[in-house]
Amino acid sequence: MPALRTTPVGRNDFIADLVARLTSGNSRTALHGQAGVGKTTLAVTLAHHRQILEHFTDGVLWGSLGTVDPNPTRVLSAWAEALGGDISRFTEWEDQQQAVKTLVGQRCFLLVIDDVWDVDPAQFLHCGGPNCAHVLTTRDGGIARAYARVEGALSVPCLRDDWAYDLLQQWAPEVCALNPPAARALAQEVGGLPLALELLGGYLAAPERTLFPDLSAAALNEMGDPQRRLQLAQKRLGARGSKMTLQQTIALSLDTLPQAAVAAFYALGAFAPRPEHFSREAAEAVTQENAQVLALLVVRNLLEFEGDDLTLHQVVASVARDACEDGALARHRDYYLALAGENREDWQRIEAAYGQIKWAWAHVPADISRLDWIYALRIFHNRRGLWQDQITWIKAGLRVVQAEKQRKDEAILPVSYTHLRAHETVLDLVCRLLLE
């Protein structure tokens, strides 16, 4: 099994609960969560944990499946050899499984089945005896529930902001000491995802970036680019094969999904990431898919369900945004412009979606359509006292008008302003808004 490099930061309580669970007779536990959240690291920590080894006196049997060669027979053969047996003479899976069960007998093992993408091989590797416990890791919440039922399926969360900074500081102490606020902001930008923090820390801690302060500052600034962060690579813990970038590691979660779910995932790149949220109705409008497709993404831990709303993790959103089509961005803008326009007098309805509205505004083309946004949000900005936002939007609208007036003697107002005088210029409207 993989070597234990270090104890995971911010996981003490989670690990203590897992140890208590495994040593109290729970035979099946499944850890699930998004790519890079540290499921395998937790399993490795358990496999080396003093209390676990004191309880499971015969040791640990470790098997990794993955997507390259998810062959449970290979794992069973390795387990049989470790137990002093040989299952090569058996041709049927059931006979191989029973042979390993016989070898385990009454002995006391912890069996770890890492990186599971299909529940059937995991069930096949469930061959411990009455004194054993089993731990499975997977990205798929559905597999976790199928294997360990609801009570045994445990979701692994991302790290809190303070723990995220501690982990980055552990990997890159010189850079964090040079500019703590920037380092904290970077840890927050990746949403406390342990793999992203480890990759960032490894990059920032390289000797060629820590020798001089200006080099460290430049590297820290470079890592502020989401696309640059996605290209950082390392070999996945517990996996065979070459290095994978952060982007490839996350995109691997899409490989076994239907094409409709893959297309929906990339369309979700139109949304602002966490901490902003969005409704199921908005997700369906932008992706043009139904609730069943969205549920697949939630189960695969690519989309998060919080209360009545959905959210996208920051790093996951960066991957989705990389292949998000213009059509999805346009549907996102249309949805939130319509929401704002239909609820001009209902500031609470707009405020609940304002994070997504601002995100949509940032992607509105620099044309006359910006004036519709200024009009739709005018009452809300006034009532909430968001003067800076209003002035910024009006200035952007003014630039559009000025460009329009260069092409015409007089700018014609959009249809939405027909309640004003037919020949009133948009510049007059801007002044009117400012006065109000």
Short mmCIF file of N, CA and C in Angstrom, two decimals, residues 63-139:
data_model
loop_
_atom_site.label_atom_id
_atom_site.label_comp_id
_atom_site.label_asym_id
_atom_site.label_seq_id
_atom_site.Cartn_x
_atom_site.Cartn_y
_atom_site.Cartn_z
N GLY A 63 -6.03 -2.76 -1.98
CA GLY A 63 -6.20 -2.97 -3.41
C GLY A 63 -6.70 -1.72 -4.09
N SER A 64 -6.08 -1.33 -5.20
CA SER A 64 -6.51 -0.16 -5.97
C SER A 64 -7.08 -0.63 -7.30
N LEU A 65 -8.24 -0.08 -7.68
CA LEU A 65 -8.86 -0.45 -8.93
C LEU A 65 -8.59 0.60 -10.00
N GLY A 66 -9.16 1.80 -9.86
CA GLY A 66 -8.92 2.85 -10.84
C GLY A 66 -9.64 2.61 -12.15
N THR A 67 -9.27 3.39 -13.17
CA THR A 67 -9.91 3.28 -14.48
C THR A 67 -9.02 2.62 -15.53
N VAL A 68 -7.72 2.52 -15.27
CA VAL A 68 -6.80 1.97 -16.27
C VAL A 68 -6.98 0.47 -16.43
N ASP A 69 -6.98 -0.24 -15.32
CA ASP A 69 -7.13 -1.70 -15.34
C ASP A 69 -7.90 -2.13 -14.10
N PRO A 70 -9.23 -1.86 -14.07
CA PRO A 70 -10.01 -2.15 -12.87
C PRO A 70 -10.35 -3.64 -12.75
N ASN A 71 -9.31 -4.45 -12.66
CA ASN A 71 -9.47 -5.90 -12.65
C ASN A 71 -9.38 -6.42 -11.22
N PRO A 72 -10.49 -6.84 -10.63
CA PRO A 72 -10.44 -7.32 -9.25
C PRO A 72 -9.65 -8.61 -9.09
N THR A 73 -9.52 -9.40 -10.17
CA THR A 73 -8.74 -10.64 -10.08
C THR A 73 -7.29 -10.34 -9.76
N ARG A 74 -6.77 -9.25 -10.33
CA ARG A 74 -5.39 -8.86 -10.04
C ARG A 74 -5.21 -8.56 -8.55
N VAL A 75 -6.19 -7.86 -7.97
CA VAL A 75 -6.13 -7.54 -6.55
C VAL A 75 -6.25 -8.82 -5.72
N LEU A 76 -7.20 -9.67 -6.09
CA LEU A 76 -7.38 -10.92 -5.33
C LEU A 76 -6.13 -11.79 -5.37
N SER A 77 -5.49 -11.83 -6.51
CA SER A 77 -4.26 -12.64 -6.63
C SER A 77 -3.18 -12.13 -5.70
N ALA A 78 -3.06 -10.81 -5.63
CA ALA A 78 -2.06 -10.21 -4.73
C ALA A 78 -2.39 -10.51 -3.28
N TRP A 79 -3.68 -10.43 -2.92
CA TRP A 79 -4.08 -10.74 -1.55
C TRP A 79 -3.82 -12.20 -1.22
N ALA A 80 -4.15 -13.09 -2.16
CA ALA A 80 -3.94 -14.51 -1.93
C ALA A 80 -2.46 -14.82 -1.71
N GLU A 81 -1.61 -14.20 -2.53
CA GLU A 81 -0.16 -14.40 -2.39
C GLU A 81 0.32 -13.91 -1.03
N ALA A 82 -0.19 -12.72 -0.60
CA ALA A 82 0.20 -12.18 0.70
C ALA A 82 -0.24 -13.11 1.85
N LEU A 83 -1.33 -13.84 1.61
CA LEU A 83 -1.86 -14.74 2.64
C LEU A 83 -1.29 -16.16 2.51
N GLY A 84 -0.35 -16.33 1.58
CA GLY A 84 0.29 -17.64 1.44
C GLY A 84 -0.47 -18.60 0.57
N GLY A 85 -1.34 -18.08 -0.30
CA GLY A 85 -2.13 -18.95 -1.17
C GLY A 85 -1.91 -18.65 -2.64
N ASP A 86 -2.65 -19.38 -3.48
CA ASP A 86 -2.53 -19.23 -4.94
C ASP A 86 -3.90 -19.52 -5.54
N ILE A 87 -4.45 -18.53 -6.27
CA ILE A 87 -5.78 -18.73 -6.86
C ILE A 87 -5.72 -18.84 -8.38
N SER A 88 -4.52 -19.02 -8.91
CA SER A 88 -4.36 -19.05 -10.37
C SER A 88 -5.07 -20.24 -11.01
N ARG A 89 -5.31 -21.28 -10.24
CA ARG A 89 -5.95 -22.47 -10.82
C ARG A 89 -7.45 -22.29 -10.99
N PHE A 90 -8.01 -21.23 -10.37
CA PHE A 90 -9.45 -21.00 -10.48
C PHE A 90 -9.73 -20.07 -11.66
N THR A 91 -10.76 -20.40 -12.42
CA THR A 91 -11.11 -19.59 -13.60
C THR A 91 -12.35 -18.73 -13.36
N GLU A 92 -13.16 -19.11 -12.40
CA GLU A 92 -14.38 -18.35 -12.11
C GLU A 92 -14.14 -17.36 -10.96
N TRP A 93 -14.72 -16.17 -11.08
CA TRP A 93 -14.57 -15.15 -10.05
C TRP A 93 -15.07 -15.64 -8.70
N GLU A 94 -16.20 -16.33 -8.70
CA GLU A 94 -16.78 -16.78 -7.44
C GLU A 94 -15.82 -17.73 -6.72
N ASP A 95 -15.16 -18.61 -7.46
CA ASP A 95 -14.21 -19.55 -6.86
C ASP A 95 -12.99 -18.80 -6.32
N GLN A 96 -12.53 -17.79 -7.06
CA GLN A 96 -11.39 -17.00 -6.60
C GLN A 96 -11.73 -16.26 -5.30
N GLN A 97 -12.92 -15.68 -5.28
CA GLN A 97 -13.34 -14.95 -4.09
C GLN A 97 -13.44 -15.89 -2.89
N GLN A 98 -14.04 -17.04 -3.08
CA GLN A 98 -14.20 -17.98 -1.99
C GLN A 98 -12.85 -18.49 -1.48
N ALA A 99 -11.89 -18.66 -2.39
CA ALA A 99 -10.57 -19.11 -1.98
C ALA A 99 -9.90 -18.08 -1.07
N VAL A 100 -10.05 -16.78 -1.40
CA VAL A 100 -9.47 -15.73 -0.56
C VAL A 100 -10.21 -15.65 0.77
N LYS A 101 -11.53 -15.79 0.74
CA LYS A 101 -12.30 -15.80 1.99
C LYS A 101 -11.82 -16.91 2.91
N THR A 102 -11.53 -18.07 2.34
CA THR A 102 -11.04 -19.20 3.13
C THR A 102 -9.67 -18.88 3.72
N LEU A 103 -8.81 -18.23 2.92
CA LEU A 103 -7.49 -17.85 3.42
C LEU A 103 -7.58 -16.83 4.56
N VAL A 104 -8.53 -15.92 4.45
CA VAL A 104 -8.71 -14.93 5.52
C VAL A 104 -9.26 -15.60 6.76
N GLY A 105 -10.27 -16.43 6.59
CA GLY A 105 -10.84 -17.18 7.72
C GLY A 105 -11.28 -16.29 8.86
N GLN A 106 -10.81 -16.62 10.07
CA GLN A 106 -11.17 -15.89 11.29
C GLN A 106 -10.17 -14.78 11.62
N ARG A 107 -9.22 -14.57 10.74
CA ARG A 107 -8.21 -13.56 11.03
C ARG A 107 -8.79 -12.15 10.96
N CYS A 108 -8.05 -11.21 11.51
CA CYS A 108 -8.54 -9.85 11.72
C CYS A 108 -7.79 -8.88 10.81
N PHE A 109 -8.41 -8.52 9.68
CA PHE A 109 -7.80 -7.62 8.71
C PHE A 109 -8.66 -6.38 8.48
N LEU A 110 -8.00 -5.29 8.08
CA LEU A 110 -8.69 -4.17 7.45
C LEU A 110 -8.45 -4.30 5.95
N LEU A 111 -9.52 -4.36 5.17
CA LEU A 111 -9.41 -4.46 3.71
C LEU A 111 -9.78 -3.11 3.09
N VAL A 112 -8.89 -2.54 2.31
CA VAL A 112 -9.11 -1.25 1.66
C VAL A 112 -9.24 -1.46 0.16
N ILE A 113 -10.34 -0.95 -0.40
CA ILE A 113 -10.56 -1.01 -1.85
C ILE A 113 -10.60 0.43 -2.34
N ASP A 114 -9.52 0.86 -2.97
CA ASP A 114 -9.34 2.27 -3.31
C ASP A 114 -9.71 2.56 -4.76
N ASP A 115 -10.26 3.76 -4.98
CA ASP A 115 -10.51 4.31 -6.32
C ASP A 115 -11.47 3.42 -7.12
N VAL A 116 -12.68 3.29 -6.61
CA VAL A 116 -13.69 2.41 -7.21
C VAL A 116 -14.57 3.20 -8.16
N TRP A 117 -14.79 2.66 -9.36
CA TRP A 117 -15.62 3.31 -10.37
C TRP A 117 -16.83 2.47 -10.76
N ASP A 118 -16.92 1.27 -10.20
CA ASP A 118 -18.03 0.36 -10.48
C ASP A 118 -18.25 -0.48 -9.23
N VAL A 119 -19.48 -0.59 -8.80
CA VAL A 119 -19.74 -1.27 -7.53
C VAL A 119 -19.51 -2.78 -7.62
N ASP A 120 -19.66 -3.39 -8.80
CA ASP A 120 -19.54 -4.85 -8.90
C ASP A 120 -18.15 -5.36 -8.52
N PRO A 121 -17.05 -4.79 -9.04
CA PRO A 121 -15.73 -5.25 -8.59
C PRO A 121 -15.53 -5.05 -7.09
N ALA A 122 -16.09 -3.98 -6.54
CA ALA A 122 -15.97 -3.74 -5.11
C ALA A 122 -16.68 -4.82 -4.31
N GLN A 123 -17.87 -5.21 -4.76
CA GLN A 123 -18.60 -6.28 -4.08
C GLN A 123 -17.83 -7.60 -4.19
N PHE A 124 -17.19 -7.79 -5.32
CA PHE A 124 -16.40 -9.00 -5.53
C PHE A 124 -15.22 -9.06 -4.58
N LEU A 125 -14.64 -7.89 -4.26
CA LEU A 125 -13.50 -7.84 -3.35
C LEU A 125 -13.91 -7.80 -1.88
N HIS A 126 -15.18 -7.86 -1.62
CA HIS A 126 -15.64 -7.92 -0.23
C HIS A 126 -15.52 -9.36 0.25
N CYS A 127 -14.33 -9.72 0.68
CA CYS A 127 -14.08 -11.12 1.01
C CYS A 127 -13.42 -11.28 2.38
N GLY A 128 -13.63 -10.31 3.25
CA GLY A 128 -13.14 -10.45 4.62
C GLY A 128 -14.05 -11.33 5.44
N GLY A 129 -13.52 -11.84 6.53
CA GLY A 129 -14.29 -12.69 7.42
C GLY A 129 -15.03 -11.89 8.48
N PRO A 130 -15.57 -12.56 9.50
CA PRO A 130 -16.37 -11.89 10.54
C PRO A 130 -15.58 -10.92 11.41
N ASN A 131 -14.26 -11.05 11.43
CA ASN A 131 -13.43 -10.17 12.25
C ASN A 131 -12.76 -9.06 11.45
N CYS A 132 -13.22 -8.84 10.21
CA CYS A 132 -12.61 -7.85 9.32
C CYS A 132 -13.53 -6.64 9.13
N ALA A 133 -12.94 -5.58 8.65
CA ALA A 133 -13.70 -4.40 8.23
C ALA A 133 -13.21 -3.98 6.85
N HIS A 134 -14.10 -3.34 6.11
CA HIS A 134 -13.79 -2.94 4.73
C HIS A 134 -13.96 -1.44 4.56
N VAL A 135 -13.01 -0.79 3.87
CA VAL A 135 -13.09 0.63 3.54
C VAL A 135 -12.98 0.77 2.03
N LEU A 136 -13.91 1.51 1.45
CA LEU A 136 -13.92 1.76 0.01
C LEU A 136 -13.80 3.26 -0.22
N THR A 137 -13.08 3.67 -1.28
CA THR A 137 -13.04 5.08 -1.66
C THR A 137 -13.54 5.21 -3.10
N THR A 138 -14.32 6.25 -3.34
CA THR A 138 -14.91 6.45 -4.66
C THR A 138 -15.31 7.91 -4.82
N ARG A 139 -15.41 8.36 -6.07
CA ARG A 139 -15.93 9.68 -6.34
C ARG A 139 -17.45 9.68 -6.44
#
